PDB file of C-alpha atoms in Angstrom:
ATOM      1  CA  UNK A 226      20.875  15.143   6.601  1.00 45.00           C
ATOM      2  CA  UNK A 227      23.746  14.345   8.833  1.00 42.00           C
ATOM      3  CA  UNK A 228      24.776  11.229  10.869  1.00 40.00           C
ATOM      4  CA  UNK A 229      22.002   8.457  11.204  1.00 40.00           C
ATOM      5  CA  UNK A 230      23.674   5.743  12.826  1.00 34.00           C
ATOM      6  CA  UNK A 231      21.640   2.581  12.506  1.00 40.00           C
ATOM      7  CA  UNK A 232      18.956   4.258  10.245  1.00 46.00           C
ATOM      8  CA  UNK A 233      16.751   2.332   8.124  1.00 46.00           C
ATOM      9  CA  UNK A 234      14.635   2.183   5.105  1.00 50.00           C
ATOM     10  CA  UNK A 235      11.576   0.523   5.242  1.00 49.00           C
ATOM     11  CA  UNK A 236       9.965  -0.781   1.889  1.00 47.00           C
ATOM     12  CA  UNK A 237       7.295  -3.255   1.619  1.00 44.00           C
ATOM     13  CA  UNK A 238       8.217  -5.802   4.870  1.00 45.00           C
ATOM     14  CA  UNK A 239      12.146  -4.982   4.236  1.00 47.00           C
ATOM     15  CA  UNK A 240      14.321  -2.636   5.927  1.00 48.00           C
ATOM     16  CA  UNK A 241      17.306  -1.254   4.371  1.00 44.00           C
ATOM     17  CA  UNK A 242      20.162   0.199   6.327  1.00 47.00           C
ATOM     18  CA  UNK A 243      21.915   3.443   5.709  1.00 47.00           C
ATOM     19  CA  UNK A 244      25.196   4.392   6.043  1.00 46.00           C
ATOM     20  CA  UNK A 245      26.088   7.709   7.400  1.00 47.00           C
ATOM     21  CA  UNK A 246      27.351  10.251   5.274  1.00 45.00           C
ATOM     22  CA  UNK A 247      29.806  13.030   6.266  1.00 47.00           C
ATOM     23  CA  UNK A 248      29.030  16.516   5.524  1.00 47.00           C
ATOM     24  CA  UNK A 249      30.737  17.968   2.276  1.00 49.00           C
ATOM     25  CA  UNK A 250      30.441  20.937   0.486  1.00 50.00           C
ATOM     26  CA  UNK A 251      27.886  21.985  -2.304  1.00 52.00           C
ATOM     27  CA  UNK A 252      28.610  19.673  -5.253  1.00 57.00           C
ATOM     28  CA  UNK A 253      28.982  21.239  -9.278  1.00 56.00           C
ATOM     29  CA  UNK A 254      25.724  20.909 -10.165  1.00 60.00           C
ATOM     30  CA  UNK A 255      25.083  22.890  -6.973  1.00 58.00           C
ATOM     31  CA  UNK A 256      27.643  25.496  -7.754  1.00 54.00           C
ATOM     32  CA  UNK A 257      26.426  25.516 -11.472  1.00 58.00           C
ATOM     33  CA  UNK A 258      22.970  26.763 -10.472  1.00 59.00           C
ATOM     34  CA  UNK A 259      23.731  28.955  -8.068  1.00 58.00           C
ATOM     35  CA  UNK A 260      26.065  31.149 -10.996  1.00 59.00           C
ATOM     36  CA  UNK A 261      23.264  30.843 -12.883  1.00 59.00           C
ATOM     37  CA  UNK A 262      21.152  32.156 -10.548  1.00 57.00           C
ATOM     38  CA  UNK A 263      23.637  34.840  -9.687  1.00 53.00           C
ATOM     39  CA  UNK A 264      24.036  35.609 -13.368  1.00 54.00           C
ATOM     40  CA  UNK A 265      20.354  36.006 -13.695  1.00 49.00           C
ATOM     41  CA  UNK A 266      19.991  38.294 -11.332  1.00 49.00           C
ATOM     42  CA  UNK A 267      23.056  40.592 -12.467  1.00 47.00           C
ATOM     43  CA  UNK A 268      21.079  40.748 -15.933  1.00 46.00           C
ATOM     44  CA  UNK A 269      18.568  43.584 -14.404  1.00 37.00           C
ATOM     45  CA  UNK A 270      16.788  41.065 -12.276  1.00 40.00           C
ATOM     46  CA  UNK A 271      15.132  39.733 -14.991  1.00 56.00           C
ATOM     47  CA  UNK A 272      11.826  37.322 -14.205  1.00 81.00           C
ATOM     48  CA  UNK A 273      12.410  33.511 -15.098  1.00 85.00           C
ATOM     49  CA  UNK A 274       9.473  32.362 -16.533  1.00 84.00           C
ATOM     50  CA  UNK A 275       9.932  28.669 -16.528  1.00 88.00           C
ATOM     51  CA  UNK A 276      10.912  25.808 -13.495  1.00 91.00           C
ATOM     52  CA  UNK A 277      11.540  22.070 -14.463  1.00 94.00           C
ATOM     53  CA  UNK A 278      12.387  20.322 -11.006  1.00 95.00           C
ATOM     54  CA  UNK A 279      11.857  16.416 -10.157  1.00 97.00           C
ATOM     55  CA  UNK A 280       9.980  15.802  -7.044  1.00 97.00           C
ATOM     56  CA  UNK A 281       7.792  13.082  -5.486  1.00 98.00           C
ATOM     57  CA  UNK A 282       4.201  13.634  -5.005  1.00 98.00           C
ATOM     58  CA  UNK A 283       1.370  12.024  -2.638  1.00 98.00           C
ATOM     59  CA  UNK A 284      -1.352  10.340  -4.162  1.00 97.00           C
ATOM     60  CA  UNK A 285      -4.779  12.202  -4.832  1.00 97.00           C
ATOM     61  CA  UNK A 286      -6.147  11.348  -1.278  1.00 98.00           C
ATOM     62  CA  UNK A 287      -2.736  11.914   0.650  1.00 98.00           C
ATOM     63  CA  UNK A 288      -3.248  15.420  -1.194  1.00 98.00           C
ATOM     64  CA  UNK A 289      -6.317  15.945  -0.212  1.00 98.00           C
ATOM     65  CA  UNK A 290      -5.440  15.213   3.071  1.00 98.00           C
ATOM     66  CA  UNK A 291      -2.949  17.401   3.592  1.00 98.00           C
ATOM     67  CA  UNK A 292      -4.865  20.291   2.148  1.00 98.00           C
ATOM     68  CA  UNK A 293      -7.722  20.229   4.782  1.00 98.00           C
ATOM     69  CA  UNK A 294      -5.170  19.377   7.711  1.00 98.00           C
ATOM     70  CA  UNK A 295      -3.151  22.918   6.209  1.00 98.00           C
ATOM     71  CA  UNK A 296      -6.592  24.688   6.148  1.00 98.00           C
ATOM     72  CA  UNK A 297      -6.764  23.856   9.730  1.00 98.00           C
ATOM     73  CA  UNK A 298      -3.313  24.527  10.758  1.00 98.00           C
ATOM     74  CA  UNK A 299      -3.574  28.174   8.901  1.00 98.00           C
ATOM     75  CA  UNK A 300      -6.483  29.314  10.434  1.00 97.00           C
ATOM     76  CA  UNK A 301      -4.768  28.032  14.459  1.00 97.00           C
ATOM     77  CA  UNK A 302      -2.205  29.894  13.686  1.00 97.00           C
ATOM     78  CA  UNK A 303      -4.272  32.844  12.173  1.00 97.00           C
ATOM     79  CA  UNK A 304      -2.411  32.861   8.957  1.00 97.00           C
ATOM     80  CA  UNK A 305      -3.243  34.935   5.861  1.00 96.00           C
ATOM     81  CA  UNK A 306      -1.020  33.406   2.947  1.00 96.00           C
ATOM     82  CA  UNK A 307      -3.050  31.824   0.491  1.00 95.00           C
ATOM     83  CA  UNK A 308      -2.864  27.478   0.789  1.00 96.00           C
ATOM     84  CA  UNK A 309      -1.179  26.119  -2.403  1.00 96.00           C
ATOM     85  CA  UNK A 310      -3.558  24.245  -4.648  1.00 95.00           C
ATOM     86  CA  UNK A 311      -4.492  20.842  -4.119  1.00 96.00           C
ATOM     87  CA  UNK A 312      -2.411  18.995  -7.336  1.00 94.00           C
ATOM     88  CA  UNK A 313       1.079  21.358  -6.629  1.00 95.00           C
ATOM     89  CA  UNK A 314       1.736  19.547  -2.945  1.00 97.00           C
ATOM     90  CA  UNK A 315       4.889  17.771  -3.602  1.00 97.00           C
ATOM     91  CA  UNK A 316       8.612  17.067  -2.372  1.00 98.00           C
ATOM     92  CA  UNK A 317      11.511  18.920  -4.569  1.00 97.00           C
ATOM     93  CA  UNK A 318      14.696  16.041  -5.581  1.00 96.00           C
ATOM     94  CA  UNK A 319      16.506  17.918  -8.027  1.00 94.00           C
ATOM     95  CA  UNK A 320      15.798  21.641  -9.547  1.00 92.00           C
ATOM     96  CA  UNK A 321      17.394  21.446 -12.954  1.00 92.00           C
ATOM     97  CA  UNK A 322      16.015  24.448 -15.066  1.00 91.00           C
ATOM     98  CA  UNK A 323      15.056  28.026 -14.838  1.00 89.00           C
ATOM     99  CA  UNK A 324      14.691  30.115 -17.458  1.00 88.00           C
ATOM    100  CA  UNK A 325      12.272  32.071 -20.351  1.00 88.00           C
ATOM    101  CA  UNK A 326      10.700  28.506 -21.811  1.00 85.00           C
ATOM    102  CA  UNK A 327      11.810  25.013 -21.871  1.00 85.00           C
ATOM    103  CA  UNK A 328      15.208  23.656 -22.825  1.00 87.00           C
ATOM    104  CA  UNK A 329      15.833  21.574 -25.767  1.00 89.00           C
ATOM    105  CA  UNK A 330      14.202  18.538 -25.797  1.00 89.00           C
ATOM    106  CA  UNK A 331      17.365  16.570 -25.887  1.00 90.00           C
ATOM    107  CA  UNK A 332      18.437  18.140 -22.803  1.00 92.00           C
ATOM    108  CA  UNK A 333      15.600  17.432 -21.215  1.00 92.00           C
ATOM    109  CA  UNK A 334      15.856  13.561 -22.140  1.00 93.00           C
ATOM    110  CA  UNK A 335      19.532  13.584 -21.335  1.00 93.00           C
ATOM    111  CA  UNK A 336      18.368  14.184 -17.887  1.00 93.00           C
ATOM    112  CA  UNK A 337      15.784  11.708 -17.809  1.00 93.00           C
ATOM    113  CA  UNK A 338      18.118   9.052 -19.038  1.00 93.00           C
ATOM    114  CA  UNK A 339      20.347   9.797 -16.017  1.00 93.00           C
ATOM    115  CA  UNK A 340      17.586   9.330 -13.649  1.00 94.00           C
ATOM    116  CA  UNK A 341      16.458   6.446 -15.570  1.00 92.00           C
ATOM    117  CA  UNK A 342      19.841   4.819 -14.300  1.00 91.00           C
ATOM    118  CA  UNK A 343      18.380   4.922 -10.531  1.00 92.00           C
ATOM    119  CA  UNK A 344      17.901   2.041  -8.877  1.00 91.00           C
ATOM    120  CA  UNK A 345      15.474   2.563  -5.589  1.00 95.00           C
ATOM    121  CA  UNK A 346      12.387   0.360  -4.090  1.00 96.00           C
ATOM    122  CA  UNK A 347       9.377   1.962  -3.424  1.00 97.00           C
ATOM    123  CA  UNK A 348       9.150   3.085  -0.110  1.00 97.00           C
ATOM    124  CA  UNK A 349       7.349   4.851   2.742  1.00 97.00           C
ATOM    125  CA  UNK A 350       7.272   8.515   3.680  1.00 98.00           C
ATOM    126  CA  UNK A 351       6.072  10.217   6.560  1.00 98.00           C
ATOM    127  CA  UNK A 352       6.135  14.174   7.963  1.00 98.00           C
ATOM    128  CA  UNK A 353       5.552  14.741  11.627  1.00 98.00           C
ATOM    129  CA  UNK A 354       6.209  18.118  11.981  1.00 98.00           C
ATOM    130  CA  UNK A 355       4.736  21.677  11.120  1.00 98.00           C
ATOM    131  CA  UNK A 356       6.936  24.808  10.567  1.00 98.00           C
ATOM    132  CA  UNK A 357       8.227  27.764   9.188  1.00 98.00           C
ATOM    133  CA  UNK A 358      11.217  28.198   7.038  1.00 97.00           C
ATOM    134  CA  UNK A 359      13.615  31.471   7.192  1.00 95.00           C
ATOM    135  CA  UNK A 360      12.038  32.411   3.840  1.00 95.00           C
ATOM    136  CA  UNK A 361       8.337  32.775   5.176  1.00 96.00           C
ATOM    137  CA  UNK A 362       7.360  29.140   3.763  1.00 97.00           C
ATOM    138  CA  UNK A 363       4.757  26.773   6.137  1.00 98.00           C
ATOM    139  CA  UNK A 364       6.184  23.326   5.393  1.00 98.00           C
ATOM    140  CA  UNK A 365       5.413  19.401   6.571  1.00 98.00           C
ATOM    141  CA  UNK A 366       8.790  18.214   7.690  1.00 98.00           C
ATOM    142  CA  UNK A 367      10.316  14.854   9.395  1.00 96.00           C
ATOM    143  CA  UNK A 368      13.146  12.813  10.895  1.00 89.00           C
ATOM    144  CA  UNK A 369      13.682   9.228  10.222  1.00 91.00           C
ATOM    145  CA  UNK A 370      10.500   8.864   8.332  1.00 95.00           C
ATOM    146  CA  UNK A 371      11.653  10.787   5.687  1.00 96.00           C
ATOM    147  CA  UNK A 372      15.218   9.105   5.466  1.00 95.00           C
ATOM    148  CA  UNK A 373      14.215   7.443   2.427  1.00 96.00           C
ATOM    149  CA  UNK A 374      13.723  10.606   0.259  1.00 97.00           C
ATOM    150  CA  UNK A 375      16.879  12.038   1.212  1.00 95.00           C
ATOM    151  CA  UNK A 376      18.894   8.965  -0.243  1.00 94.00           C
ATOM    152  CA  UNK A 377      16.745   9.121  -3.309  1.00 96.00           C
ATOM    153  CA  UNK A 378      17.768  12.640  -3.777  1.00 95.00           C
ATOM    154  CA  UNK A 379      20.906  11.602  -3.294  1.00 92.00           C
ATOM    155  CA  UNK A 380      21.118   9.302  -5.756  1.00 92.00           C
ATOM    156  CA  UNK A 381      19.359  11.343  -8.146  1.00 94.00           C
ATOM    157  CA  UNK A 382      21.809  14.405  -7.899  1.00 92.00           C
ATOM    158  CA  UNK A 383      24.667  11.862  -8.001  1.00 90.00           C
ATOM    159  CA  UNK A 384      23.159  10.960 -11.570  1.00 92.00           C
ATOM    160  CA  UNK A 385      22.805  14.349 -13.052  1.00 91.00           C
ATOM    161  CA  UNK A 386      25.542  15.521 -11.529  1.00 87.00           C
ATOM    162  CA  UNK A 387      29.110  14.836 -13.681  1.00 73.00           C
ATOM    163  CA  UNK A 388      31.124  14.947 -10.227  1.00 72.00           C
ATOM    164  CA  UNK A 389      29.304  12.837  -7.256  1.00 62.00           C
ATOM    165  CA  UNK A 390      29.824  13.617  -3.775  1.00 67.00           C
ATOM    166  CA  UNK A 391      28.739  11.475  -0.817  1.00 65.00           C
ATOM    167  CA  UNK A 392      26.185  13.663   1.370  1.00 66.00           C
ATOM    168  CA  UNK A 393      24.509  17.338   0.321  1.00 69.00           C
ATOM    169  CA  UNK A 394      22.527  19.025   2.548  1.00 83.00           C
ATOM    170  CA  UNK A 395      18.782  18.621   2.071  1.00 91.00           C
ATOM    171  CA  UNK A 396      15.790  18.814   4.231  1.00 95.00           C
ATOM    172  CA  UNK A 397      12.427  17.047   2.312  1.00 97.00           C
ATOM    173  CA  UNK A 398       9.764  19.096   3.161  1.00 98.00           C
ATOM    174  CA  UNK A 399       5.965  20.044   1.528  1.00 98.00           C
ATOM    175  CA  UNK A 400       5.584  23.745   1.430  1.00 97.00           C
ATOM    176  CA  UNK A 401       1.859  24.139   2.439  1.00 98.00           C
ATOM    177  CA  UNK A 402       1.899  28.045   2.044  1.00 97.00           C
ATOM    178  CA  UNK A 403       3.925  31.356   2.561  1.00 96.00           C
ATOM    179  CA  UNK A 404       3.567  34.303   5.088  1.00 97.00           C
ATOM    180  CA  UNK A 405       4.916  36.909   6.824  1.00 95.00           C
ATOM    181  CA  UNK A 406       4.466  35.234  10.312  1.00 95.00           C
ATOM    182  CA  UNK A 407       6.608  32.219  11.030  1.00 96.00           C
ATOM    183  CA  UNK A 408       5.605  29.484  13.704  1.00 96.00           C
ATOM    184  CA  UNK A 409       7.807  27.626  16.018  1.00 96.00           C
ATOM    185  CA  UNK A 410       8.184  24.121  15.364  1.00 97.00           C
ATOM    186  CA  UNK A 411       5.419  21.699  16.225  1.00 97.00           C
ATOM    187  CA  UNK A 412       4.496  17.945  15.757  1.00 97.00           C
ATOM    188  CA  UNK A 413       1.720  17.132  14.103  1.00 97.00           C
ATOM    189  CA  UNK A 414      -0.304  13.628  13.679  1.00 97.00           C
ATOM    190  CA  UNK A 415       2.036  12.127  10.535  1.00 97.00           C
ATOM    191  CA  UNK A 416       0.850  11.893   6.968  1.00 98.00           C
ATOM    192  CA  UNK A 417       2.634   9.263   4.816  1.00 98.00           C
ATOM    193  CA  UNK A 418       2.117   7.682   1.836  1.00 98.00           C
ATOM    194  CA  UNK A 419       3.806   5.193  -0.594  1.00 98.00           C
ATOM    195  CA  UNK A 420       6.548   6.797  -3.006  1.00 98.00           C
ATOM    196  CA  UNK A 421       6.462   4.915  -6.344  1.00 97.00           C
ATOM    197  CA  UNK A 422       7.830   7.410  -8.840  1.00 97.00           C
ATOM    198  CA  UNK A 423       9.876  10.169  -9.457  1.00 97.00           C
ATOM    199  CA  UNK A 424       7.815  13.140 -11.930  1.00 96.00           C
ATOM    200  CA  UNK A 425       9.568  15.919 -13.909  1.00 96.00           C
ATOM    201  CA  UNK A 426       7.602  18.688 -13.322  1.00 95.00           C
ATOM    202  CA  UNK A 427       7.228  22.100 -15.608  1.00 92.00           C
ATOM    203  CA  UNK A 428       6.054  24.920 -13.127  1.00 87.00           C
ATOM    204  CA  UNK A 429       4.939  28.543 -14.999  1.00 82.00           C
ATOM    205  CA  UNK A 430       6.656  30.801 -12.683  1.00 76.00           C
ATOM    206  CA  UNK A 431       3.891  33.346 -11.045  1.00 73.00           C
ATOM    207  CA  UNK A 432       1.021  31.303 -12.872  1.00 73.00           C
ATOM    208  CA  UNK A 433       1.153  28.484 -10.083  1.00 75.00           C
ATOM    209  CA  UNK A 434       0.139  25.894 -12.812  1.00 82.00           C
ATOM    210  CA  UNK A 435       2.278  22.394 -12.759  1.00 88.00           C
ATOM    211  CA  UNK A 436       2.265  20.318 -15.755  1.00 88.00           C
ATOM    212  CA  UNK A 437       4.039  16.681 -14.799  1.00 91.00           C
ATOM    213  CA  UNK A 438       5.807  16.521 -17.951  1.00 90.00           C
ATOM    214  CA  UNK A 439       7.407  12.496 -17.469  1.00 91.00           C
ATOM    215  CA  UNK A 440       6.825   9.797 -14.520  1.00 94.00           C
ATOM    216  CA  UNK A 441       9.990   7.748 -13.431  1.00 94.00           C
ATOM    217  CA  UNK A 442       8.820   4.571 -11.941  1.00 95.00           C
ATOM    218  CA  UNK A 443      10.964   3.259  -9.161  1.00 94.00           C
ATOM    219  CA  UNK A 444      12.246  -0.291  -9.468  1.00 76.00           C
TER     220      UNK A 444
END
């Protein structure tokens, strides 16, 4: 996320400040993935089937919200890429598996015992601005209103990860839908809502069903 000099976290009538963070390279669990990933694709290309990520979700009527608000945006824009549903608007932390059907179950709860060790009010989150990512993706983005999720994710990749660094890059975003044409950046009135937990969530690659597979209070 860069420099924020002064920044603050605002939860519940308490602000929180943040230090800055310099800029360092992609940590191990970063590098880990992407060989994966890399490996994956060297084995013919083969389809994953499977995606376990945590993320942070808006409440049913935040939801709701931002699915009529995309509805609108998609047809000022004259869009064609089909809105995601309703229930699978959320904000990615951490991806941690991909793959042809789940991991072991006891690496699955090794993971949520790491994030377990978190320790993070609840806070605030808002996104201000509409627009398109490189890879064709329409996606609610902010700037200080969305400082808190970016130390949560760093504090959750610090957990699972066995070597720590201070700052990764990371942009929190809610990918509304995908298409060919891209928009310029524009602000939009803000939608927030109240982060409370953190929920590991199974996706069925090319199925677009979600199952929320645990819920992580925060403290």
């Amino acid at each position: 996320m860069g420099a924020h000099f002064g920044a603050k976290i605002e939860t519940f009538g308490e602000r929180y400040p943040v230090a800055p963070r310099p800029e360092q390279g992609p940590s191990r669990l970063g590098v880990d993935r992407l060989r994966r990933r890399h490996a994956g694709m060297r084995r013919m290309r083969q389809s994953f089937t499977d995606r376990l990520f945590f993320a942070v979700l808006p409440d049913a009527e935040t939801a709701e919200r931002i699915a009529e608000r995309a509805a609108s945006w998609r047809a000022a824009h004259g869009l064609t890429g089909r809105l995601l549903k309703t229930g699978h608007f959320h904000v990615t932390l951490a991806s941690v598996h991909e793959g042809h059907g789940l991991p072991e179950a006891g690496e699955i709860d090794g993971w949520m015992a790491r994030a377990r060790g978190i320790v993070m009010p609840s806070f605030r989150v808002g996104f201000d601005r509409l627009t398109s990512f490189a890879n064709g993706a329409l996606v609610l983005t902010g700037e200080e209103a969305t400082i808190g999720l970016e130390v949560l994710q760093q504090r959750l990749s610090d957990a699972l990860d066995d070597t720590p660094r201070p700052a990764r890059r990371y942009t929190p975003h809610v990918t509304l839908l995908h298409d060919g044409r891209h928009i310029e950046p524009e602000p939009v009135e803000p939608i927030s809502w109240t982060v409370r937990e953190i929920v590991l969530v199974h996706s069925s690659i090319g199925q677009t069903t979600h199952r929320h597979l645990l819920r992580l209070p925060l403290a």
